[in-house]
Short mmCIF file of C-alpha atoms in Angstrom, two decimals:
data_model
loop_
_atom_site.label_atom_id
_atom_site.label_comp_id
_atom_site.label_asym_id
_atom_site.label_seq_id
_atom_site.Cartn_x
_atom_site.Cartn_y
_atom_site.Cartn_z
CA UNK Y 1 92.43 -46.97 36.64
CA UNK Y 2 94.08 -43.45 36.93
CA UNK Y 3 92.32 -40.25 36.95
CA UNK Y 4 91.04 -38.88 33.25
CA UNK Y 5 93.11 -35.64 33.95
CA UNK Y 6 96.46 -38.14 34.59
CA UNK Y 7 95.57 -40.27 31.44
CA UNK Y 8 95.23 -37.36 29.70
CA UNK Y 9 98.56 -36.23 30.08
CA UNK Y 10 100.34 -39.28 29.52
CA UNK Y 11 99.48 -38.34 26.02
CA UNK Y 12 101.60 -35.25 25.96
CA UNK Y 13 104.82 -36.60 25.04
CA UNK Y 14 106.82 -38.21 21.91
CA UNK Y 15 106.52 -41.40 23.52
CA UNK Y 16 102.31 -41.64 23.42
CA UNK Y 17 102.68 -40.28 19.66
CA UNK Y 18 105.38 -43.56 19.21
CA UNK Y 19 103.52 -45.85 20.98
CA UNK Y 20 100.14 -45.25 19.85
CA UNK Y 21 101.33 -44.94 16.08
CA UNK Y 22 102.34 -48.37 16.46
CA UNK Y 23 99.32 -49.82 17.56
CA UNK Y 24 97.66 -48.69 14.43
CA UNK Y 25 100.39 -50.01 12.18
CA UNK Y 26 100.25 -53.55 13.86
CA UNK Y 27 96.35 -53.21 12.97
CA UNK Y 28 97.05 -52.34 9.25
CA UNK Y 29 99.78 -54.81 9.29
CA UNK Y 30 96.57 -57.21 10.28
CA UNK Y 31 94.37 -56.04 7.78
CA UNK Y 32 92.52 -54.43 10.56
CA UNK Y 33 92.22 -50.36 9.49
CA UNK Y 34 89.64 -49.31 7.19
CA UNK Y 35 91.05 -47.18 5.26
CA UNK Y 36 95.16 -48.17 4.57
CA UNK Y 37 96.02 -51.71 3.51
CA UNK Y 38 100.13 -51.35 4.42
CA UNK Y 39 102.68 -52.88 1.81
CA UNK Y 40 106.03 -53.41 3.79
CA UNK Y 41 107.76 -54.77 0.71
CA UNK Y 42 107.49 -51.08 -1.02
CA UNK Y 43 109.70 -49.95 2.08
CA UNK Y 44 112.54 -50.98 0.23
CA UNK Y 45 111.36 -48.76 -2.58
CA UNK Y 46 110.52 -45.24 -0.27
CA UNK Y 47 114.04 -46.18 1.44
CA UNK Y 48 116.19 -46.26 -2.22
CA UNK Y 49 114.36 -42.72 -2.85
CA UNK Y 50 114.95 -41.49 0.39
CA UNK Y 51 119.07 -42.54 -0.06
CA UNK Y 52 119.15 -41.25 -3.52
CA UNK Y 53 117.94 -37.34 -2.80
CA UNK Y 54 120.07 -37.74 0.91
CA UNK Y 55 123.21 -38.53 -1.21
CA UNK Y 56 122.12 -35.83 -3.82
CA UNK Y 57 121.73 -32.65 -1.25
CA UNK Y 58 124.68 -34.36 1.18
CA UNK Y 59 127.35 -36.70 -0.20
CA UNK Y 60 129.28 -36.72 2.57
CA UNK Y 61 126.09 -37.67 4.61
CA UNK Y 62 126.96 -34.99 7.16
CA UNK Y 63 123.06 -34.12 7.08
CA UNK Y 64 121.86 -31.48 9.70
CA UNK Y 65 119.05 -31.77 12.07
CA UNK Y 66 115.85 -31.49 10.54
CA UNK Y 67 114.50 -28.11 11.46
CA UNK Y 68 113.07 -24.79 10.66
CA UNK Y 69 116.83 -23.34 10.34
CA UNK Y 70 117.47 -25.50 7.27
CA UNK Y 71 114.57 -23.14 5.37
CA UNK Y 72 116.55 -19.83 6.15
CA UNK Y 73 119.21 -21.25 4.00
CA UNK Y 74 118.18 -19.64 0.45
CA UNK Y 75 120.62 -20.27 -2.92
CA UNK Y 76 123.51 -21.53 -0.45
CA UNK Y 77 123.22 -18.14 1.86
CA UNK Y 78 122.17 -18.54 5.25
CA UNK Y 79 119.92 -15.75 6.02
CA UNK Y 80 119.93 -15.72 9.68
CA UNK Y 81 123.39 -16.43 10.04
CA UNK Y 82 123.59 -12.94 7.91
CA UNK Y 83 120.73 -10.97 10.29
CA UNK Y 84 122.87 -12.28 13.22
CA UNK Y 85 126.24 -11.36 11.95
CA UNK Y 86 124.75 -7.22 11.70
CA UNK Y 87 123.97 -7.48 14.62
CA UNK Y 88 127.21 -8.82 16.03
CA UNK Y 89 128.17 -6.11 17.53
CA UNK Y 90 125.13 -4.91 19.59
CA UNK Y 91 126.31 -5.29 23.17
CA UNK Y 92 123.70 -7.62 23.93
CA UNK Y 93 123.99 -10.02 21.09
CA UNK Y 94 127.48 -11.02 22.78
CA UNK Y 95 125.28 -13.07 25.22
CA UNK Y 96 125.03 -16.42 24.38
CA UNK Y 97 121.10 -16.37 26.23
CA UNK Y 98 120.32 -13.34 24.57
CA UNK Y 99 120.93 -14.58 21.15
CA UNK Y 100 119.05 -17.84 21.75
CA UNK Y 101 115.80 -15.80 23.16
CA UNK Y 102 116.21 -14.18 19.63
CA UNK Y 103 116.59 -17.56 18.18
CA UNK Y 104 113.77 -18.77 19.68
CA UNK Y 105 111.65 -16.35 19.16
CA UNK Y 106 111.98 -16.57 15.37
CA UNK Y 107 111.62 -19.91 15.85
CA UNK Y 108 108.34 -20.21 17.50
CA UNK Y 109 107.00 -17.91 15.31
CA UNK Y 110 108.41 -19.15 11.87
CA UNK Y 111 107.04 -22.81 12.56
CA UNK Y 112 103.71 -21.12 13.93
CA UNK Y 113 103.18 -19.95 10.64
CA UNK Y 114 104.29 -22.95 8.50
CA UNK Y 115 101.21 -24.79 8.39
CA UNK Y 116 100.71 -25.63 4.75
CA UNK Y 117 100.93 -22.93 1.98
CA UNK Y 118 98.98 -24.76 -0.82
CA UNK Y 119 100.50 -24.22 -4.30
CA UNK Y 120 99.22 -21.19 -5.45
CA UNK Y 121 101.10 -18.69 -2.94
CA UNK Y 122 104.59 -17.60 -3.00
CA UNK Y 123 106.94 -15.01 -1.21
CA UNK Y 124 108.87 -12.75 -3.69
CA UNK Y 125 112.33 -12.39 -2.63
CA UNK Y 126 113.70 -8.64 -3.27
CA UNK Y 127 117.55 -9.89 -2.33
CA UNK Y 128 116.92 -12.31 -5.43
CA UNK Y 129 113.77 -10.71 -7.17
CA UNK Y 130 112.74 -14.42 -7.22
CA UNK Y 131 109.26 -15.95 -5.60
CA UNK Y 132 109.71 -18.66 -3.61
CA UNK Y 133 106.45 -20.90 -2.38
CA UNK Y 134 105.61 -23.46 0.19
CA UNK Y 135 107.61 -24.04 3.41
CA UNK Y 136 110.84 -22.14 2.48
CA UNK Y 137 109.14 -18.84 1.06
CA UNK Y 138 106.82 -19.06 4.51
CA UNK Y 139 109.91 -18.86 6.03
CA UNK Y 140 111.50 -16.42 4.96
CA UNK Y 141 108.93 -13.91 4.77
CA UNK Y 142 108.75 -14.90 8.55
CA UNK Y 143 112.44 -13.79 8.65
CA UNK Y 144 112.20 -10.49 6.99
CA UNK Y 145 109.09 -9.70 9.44
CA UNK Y 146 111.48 -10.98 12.17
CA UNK Y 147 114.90 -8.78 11.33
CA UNK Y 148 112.87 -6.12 10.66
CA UNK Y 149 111.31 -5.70 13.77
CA UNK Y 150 107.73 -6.17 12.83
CA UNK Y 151 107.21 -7.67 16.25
CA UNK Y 152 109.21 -6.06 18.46
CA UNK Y 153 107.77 -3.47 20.78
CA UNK Y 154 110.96 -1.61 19.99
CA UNK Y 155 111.24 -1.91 16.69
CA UNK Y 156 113.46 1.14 16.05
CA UNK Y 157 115.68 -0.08 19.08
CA UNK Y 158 115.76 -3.57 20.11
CA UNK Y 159 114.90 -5.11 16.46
CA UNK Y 160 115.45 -9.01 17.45
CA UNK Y 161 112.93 -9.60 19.33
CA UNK Y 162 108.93 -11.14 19.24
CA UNK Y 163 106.94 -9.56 22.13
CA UNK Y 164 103.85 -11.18 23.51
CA UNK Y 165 101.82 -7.80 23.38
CA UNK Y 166 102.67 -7.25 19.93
CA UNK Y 167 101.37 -10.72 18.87
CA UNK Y 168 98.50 -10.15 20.88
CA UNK Y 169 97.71 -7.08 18.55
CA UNK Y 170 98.09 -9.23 15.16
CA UNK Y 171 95.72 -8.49 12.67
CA UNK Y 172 94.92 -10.45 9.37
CA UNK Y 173 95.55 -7.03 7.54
CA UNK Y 174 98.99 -6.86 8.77
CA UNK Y 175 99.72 -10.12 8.58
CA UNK Y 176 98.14 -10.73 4.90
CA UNK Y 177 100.66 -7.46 3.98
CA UNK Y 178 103.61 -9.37 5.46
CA UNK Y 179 103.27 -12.22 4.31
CA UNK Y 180 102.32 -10.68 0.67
CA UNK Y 181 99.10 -11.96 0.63
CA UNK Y 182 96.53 -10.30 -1.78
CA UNK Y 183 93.44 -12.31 -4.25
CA UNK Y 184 96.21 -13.07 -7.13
CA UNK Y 185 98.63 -14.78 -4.50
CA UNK Y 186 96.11 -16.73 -1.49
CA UNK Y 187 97.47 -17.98 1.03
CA UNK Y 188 95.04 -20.78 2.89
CA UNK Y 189 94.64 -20.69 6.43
CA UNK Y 190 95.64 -17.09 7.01
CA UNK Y 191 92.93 -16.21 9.90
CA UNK Y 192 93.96 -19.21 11.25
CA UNK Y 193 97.68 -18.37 11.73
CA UNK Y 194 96.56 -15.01 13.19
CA UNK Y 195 94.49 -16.51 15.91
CA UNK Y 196 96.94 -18.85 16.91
CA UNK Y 197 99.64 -15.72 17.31
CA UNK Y 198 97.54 -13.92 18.95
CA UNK Y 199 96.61 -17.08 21.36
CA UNK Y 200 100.71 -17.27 21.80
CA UNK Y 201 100.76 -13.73 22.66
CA UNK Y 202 98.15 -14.54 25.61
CA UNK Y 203 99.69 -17.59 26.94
CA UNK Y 204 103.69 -15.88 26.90
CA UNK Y 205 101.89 -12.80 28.96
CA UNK Y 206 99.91 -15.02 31.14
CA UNK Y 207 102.96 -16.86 32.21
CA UNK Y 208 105.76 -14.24 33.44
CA UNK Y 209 107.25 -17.20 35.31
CA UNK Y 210 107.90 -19.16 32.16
CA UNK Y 211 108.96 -16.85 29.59
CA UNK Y 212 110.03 -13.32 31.45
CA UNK Y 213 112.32 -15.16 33.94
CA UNK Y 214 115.09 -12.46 32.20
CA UNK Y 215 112.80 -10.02 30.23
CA UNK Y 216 109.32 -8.98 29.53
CA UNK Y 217 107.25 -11.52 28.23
CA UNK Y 218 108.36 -13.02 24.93
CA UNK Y 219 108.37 -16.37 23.16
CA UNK Y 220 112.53 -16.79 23.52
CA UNK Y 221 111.72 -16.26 27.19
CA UNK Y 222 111.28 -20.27 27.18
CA UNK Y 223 115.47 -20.47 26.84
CA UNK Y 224 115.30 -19.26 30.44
CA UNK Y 225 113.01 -21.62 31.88
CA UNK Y 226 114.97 -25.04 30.09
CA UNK Y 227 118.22 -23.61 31.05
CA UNK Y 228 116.78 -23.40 35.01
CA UNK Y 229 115.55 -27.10 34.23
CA UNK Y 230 118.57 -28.72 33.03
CA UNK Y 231 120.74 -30.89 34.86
CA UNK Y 232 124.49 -30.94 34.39
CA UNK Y 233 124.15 -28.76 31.68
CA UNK Y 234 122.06 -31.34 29.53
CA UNK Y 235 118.66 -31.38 28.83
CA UNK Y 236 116.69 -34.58 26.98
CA UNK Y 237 114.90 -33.18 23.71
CA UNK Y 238 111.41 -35.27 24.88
CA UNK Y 239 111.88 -32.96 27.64
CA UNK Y 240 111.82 -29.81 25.55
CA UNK Y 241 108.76 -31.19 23.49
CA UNK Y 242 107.10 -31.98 27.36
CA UNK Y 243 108.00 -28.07 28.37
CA UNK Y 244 106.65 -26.93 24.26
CA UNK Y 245 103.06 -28.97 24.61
CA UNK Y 246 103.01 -27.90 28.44
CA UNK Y 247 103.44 -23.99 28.22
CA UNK Y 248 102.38 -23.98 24.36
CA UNK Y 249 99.46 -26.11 24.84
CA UNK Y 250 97.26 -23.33 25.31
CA UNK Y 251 97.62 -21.47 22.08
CA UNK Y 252 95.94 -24.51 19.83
CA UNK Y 253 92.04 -24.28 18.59
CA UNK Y 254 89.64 -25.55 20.69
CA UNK Y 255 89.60 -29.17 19.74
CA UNK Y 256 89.62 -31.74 22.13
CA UNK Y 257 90.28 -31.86 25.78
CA UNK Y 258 90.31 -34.77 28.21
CA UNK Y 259 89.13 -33.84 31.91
CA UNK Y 260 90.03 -30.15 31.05
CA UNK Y 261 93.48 -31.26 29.50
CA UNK Y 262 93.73 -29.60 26.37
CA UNK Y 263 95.16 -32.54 23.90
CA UNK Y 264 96.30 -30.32 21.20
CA UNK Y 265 97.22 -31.98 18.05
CA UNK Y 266 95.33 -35.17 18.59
CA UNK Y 267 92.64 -36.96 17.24
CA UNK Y 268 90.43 -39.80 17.47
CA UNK Y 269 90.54 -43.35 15.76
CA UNK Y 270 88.22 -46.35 16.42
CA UNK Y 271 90.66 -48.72 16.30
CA UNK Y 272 92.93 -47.48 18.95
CA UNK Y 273 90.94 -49.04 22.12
CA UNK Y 274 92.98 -48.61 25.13
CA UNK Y 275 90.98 -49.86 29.16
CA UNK Y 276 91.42 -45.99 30.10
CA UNK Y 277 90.05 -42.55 29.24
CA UNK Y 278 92.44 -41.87 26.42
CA UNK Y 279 90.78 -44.90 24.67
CA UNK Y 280 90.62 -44.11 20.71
CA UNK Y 281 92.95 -41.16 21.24
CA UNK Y 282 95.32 -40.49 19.01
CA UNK Y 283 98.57 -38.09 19.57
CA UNK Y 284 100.98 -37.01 16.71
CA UNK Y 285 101.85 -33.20 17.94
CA UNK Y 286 103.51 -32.64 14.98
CA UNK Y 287 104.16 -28.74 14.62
CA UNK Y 288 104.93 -29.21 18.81
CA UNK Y 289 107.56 -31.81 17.10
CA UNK Y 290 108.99 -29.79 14.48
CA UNK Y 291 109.41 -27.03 16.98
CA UNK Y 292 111.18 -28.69 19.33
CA UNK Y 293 113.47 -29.86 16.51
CA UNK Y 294 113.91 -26.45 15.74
CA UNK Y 295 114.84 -25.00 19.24
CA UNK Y 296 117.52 -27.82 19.58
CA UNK Y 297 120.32 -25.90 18.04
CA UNK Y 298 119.84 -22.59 19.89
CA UNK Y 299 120.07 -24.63 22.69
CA UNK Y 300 123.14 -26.33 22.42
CA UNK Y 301 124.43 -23.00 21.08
CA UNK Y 302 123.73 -21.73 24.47
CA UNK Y 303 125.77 -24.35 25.83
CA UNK Y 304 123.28 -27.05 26.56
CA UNK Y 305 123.87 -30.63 25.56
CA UNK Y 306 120.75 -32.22 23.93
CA UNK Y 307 120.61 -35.58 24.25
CA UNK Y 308 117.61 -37.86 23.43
CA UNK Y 309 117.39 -36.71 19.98
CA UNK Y 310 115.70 -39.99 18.80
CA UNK Y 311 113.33 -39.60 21.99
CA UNK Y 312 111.33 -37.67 19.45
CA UNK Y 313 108.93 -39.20 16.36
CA UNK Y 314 108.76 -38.53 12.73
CA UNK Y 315 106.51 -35.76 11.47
CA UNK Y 316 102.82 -36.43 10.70
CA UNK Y 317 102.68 -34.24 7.73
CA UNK Y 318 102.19 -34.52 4.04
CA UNK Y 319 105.41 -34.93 2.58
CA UNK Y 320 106.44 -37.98 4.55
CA UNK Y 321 102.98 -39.48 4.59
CA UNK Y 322 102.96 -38.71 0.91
CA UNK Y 323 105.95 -40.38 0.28
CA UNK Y 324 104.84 -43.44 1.87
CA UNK Y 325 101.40 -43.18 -0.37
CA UNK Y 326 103.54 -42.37 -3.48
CA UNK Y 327 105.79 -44.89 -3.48
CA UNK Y 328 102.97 -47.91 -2.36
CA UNK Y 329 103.99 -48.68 0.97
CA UNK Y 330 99.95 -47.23 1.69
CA UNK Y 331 97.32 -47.88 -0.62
CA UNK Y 332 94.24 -46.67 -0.01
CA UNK Y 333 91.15 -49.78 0.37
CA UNK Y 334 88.87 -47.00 -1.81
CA UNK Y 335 90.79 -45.50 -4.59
CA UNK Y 336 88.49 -42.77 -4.91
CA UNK Y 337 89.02 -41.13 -1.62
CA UNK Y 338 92.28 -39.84 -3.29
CA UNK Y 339 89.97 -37.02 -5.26
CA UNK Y 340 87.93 -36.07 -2.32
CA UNK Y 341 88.92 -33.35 0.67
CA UNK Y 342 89.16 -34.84 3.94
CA UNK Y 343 88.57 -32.85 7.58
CA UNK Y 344 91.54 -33.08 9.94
CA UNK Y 345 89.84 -34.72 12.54
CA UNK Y 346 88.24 -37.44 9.78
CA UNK Y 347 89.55 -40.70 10.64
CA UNK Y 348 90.96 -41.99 7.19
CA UNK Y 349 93.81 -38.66 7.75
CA UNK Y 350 94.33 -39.66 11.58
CA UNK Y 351 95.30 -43.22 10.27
CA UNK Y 352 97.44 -42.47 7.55
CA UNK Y 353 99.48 -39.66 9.95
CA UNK Y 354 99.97 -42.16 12.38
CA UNK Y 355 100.84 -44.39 10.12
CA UNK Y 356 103.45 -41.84 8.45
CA UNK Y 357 105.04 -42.18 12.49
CA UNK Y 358 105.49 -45.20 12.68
CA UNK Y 359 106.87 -46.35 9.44
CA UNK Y 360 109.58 -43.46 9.16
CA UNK Y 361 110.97 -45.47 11.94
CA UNK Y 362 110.68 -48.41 10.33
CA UNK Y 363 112.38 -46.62 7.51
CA UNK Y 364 114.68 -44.90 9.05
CA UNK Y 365 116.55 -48.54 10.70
CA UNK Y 366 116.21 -49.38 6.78
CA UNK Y 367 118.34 -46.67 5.73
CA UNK Y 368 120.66 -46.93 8.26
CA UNK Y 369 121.20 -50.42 7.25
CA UNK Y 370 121.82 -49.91 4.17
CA UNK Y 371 124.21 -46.84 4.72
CA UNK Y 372 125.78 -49.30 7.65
CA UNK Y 373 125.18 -46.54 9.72
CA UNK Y 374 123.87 -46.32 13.83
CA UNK Y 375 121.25 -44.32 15.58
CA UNK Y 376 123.89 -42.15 17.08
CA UNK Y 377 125.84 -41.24 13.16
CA UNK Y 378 122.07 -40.96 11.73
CA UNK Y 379 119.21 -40.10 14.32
CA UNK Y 380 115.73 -39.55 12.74
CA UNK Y 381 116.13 -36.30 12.80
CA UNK Y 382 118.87 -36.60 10.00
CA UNK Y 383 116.73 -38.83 8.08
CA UNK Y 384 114.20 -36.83 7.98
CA UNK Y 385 116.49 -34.03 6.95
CA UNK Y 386 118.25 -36.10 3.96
CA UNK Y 387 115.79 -37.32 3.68
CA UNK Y 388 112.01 -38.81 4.18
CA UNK Y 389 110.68 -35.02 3.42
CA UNK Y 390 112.84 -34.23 0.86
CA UNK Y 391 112.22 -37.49 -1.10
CA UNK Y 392 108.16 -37.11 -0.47
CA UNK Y 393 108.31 -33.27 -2.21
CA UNK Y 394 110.43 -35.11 -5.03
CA UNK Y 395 107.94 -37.89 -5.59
CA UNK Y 396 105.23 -35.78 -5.65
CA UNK Y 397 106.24 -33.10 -8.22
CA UNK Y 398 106.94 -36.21 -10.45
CA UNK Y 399 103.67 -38.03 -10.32
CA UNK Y 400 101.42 -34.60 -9.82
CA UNK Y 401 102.35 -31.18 -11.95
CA UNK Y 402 101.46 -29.26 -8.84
CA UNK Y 403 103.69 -31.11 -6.68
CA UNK Y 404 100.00 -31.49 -4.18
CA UNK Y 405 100.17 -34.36 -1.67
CA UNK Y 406 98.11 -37.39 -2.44
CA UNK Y 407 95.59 -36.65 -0.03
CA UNK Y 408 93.71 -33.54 -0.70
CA UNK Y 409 93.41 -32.06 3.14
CA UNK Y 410 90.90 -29.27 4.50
CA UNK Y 411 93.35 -27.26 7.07
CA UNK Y 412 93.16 -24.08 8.81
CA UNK Y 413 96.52 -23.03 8.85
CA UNK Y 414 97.58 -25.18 12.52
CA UNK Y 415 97.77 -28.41 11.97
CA UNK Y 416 100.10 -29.11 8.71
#
């Protein structure tokens, strides 16, 4: 048997989220779980929604990456692409590493952030005058803070730019005030997302020879250290999520740890019994995962090739879990659970988000079959885009007014 600190690593990495999510839906697809009974015959159903809103938002089904770029996108502008083009001209935006430490440092921070907004908040848009909630309005009132140089340590100079002492100096005050938070617009989870910027702040300055291999310490300062780690020019996107949960372990709450191994977003299921430590452990990593989706492009615009793509798993959040709840492919052995909170950590949420894993693969060889499409023309990460999320958001706003998932969850801002 290999150490507990070994073990305990083997569970940093899309393939311990895959495999484990697996396990459980073999279980369910026994009977086994105690709270999901699984329907595979409603795939066909959550697969017809999925292709309908796909074709809707792309009919030529040239569907982007799913990724945190996709929300900067508001009424058919790009936002970002219109930040970057002002700045076009600044000697060092000509760089092509330069531009992706900026990309990833609005990166890091914009998915840091986008950890549920509940239904009740929005972000009022002055470019529009218009207020727009959830995911995209947490976006880009992470942009504005971004362009305008809210946490640079230059503001009035080098405006692009997140620096790890200026995280470290978040307050809720400021961040409430950015993000337009006040009693008639709440926004769960806020002290929560302040923590964990402040814990990224720590681990960026704590490691100079991971993020300020070409500047002071900063989030983007990652680009640096997966550019020296490349081979050929290419670098394998598991390996990006591997270098994310490594260096941006750190910066999660307290939860649990195996042999000092901080685990991060993982959680623990009876029914997963393994003959090591990491028996009844449970990975799913999933705002590690939606990063790393969403430092892919600056990447490759920094001349890396990505390859792997489909090395990484679906998200274990609410919209594709949802969907798979919504549409019957999950039904719930106690019907009544549906109108009670749940804890992160309680088991009936670790099943059904590993669940949500391992049937959006399942789904996503559907789709592709019956779009007589491959893996390489339509990688997960596309049919998530088109997609899985997009149809669970739809689904819900029709069978709730609210457009709330199924599942009412208790978070604190860093885990959905």
């Amino acid at each position: 048997m290999q150490p507990a600190s070994a073990a305990a690593l083997t569970l940093l990495s899309a393939q311990a989220v895959r495999e484990r999510a697996h396990r459980l839906l073999e279980l369910g697809l026994r009977g086994m779980l105690e709270h999901f009974r699984v329907d595979l015959a409603r795939l066909e159903t959550a697969a017809d929604l999925t292709i309908e809103v796909m074709r809707t938002a792309y009919p030529t089904l040239d569907v982007p990456f799913h990724s945190r770029w996709r929300h900067f996108v508001v009424d058919g502008t790009d936002r970002w692409q219109r930040v970057a083009a002002e700045h076009a001209r600044d000697p060092g935006w000509r760089d092509p590493a330069e531009r992706a430490r900026a990309a990833f440092d609005l990166a890091i921070v914009s998915v840091l952030l986008d950890a549920g907004a509940g239904p009740d908040w929005s972000y009022l848009d002055y470019g529009t005058e218009t207020r727009i909630g959830r995911s995209e309005g947490l976006a880009l009132a992470s942009l504005v803070m971004f362009a305008g140089g809210a946490l640079s340590a230059d503001p009035d100079g080098d405006t692009l730019r997140v620096d790890a002492s200026e995280l470290q100096s978040m307050t809720v005050e400021k961040l409430s005030r950015m993000l337009q938070v006040d009693a008639a617009n709440p926004l769960p989870g806020v002290e929560g997302r302040v923590a964990l910027l402040r814990r990224l702040g720590a681990a960026v300055a704590a490691a100079p020879e991971v993020f300020a291999l070409r500047d002071s310490p900063r989030p983007g300062g990652l680009v640096d250290h997966l550019i020296a780690s490349a081979r050929h020019s290419a670098i394998a996107a598991p390996d990006v999520l591997k270098a994310v949960l490594q260096h941006l372990g750190p910066i999660w709450p307290s939860r649990l740890e195996l042999d000092g191994v901080p685990l991060g977003d993982c959680w623990r299921h009876p029914a997963l019994v393994t003959d090591d430590a990491t028996s009844r452990l449970v990975p799913l990593h999933k705002l590690s995962q939606w990063l790393t989706y969403s430092l892919l492009e600056p990447l490759q615009e920094a001349g890396l090739a990505v390859t792997e793509v489909d090395g990484l798993t679906g998200l274990a959040e609410y919209r594709n879990g949802g969907l798979f709840i919504d549409t019957g492919v999950l039904v719930l052995r106690d019907p009544a659970e549906a109108r009670r909170p749940h804890q992160v950590d309680a088991a009936l949420v670790v099943e059904w988000r590993a669940l949500t894993v391992a049937l959006l693969d399942r789904l996503a060889a559907l789709v592709r079959q019956r779009l007589k499409m491959d893996a390489e023309a339509l990688p997960l990460a596309k049919v998530l885009q088109g997609g899985t999320w997009a149809a669970g958001r739809r689904i819900a706003r029709e069978r709730r007014p609210d457009g709330a998932p199924p599942l009412t969850i208790v978070s604190d801002g860093t885990v959905f």
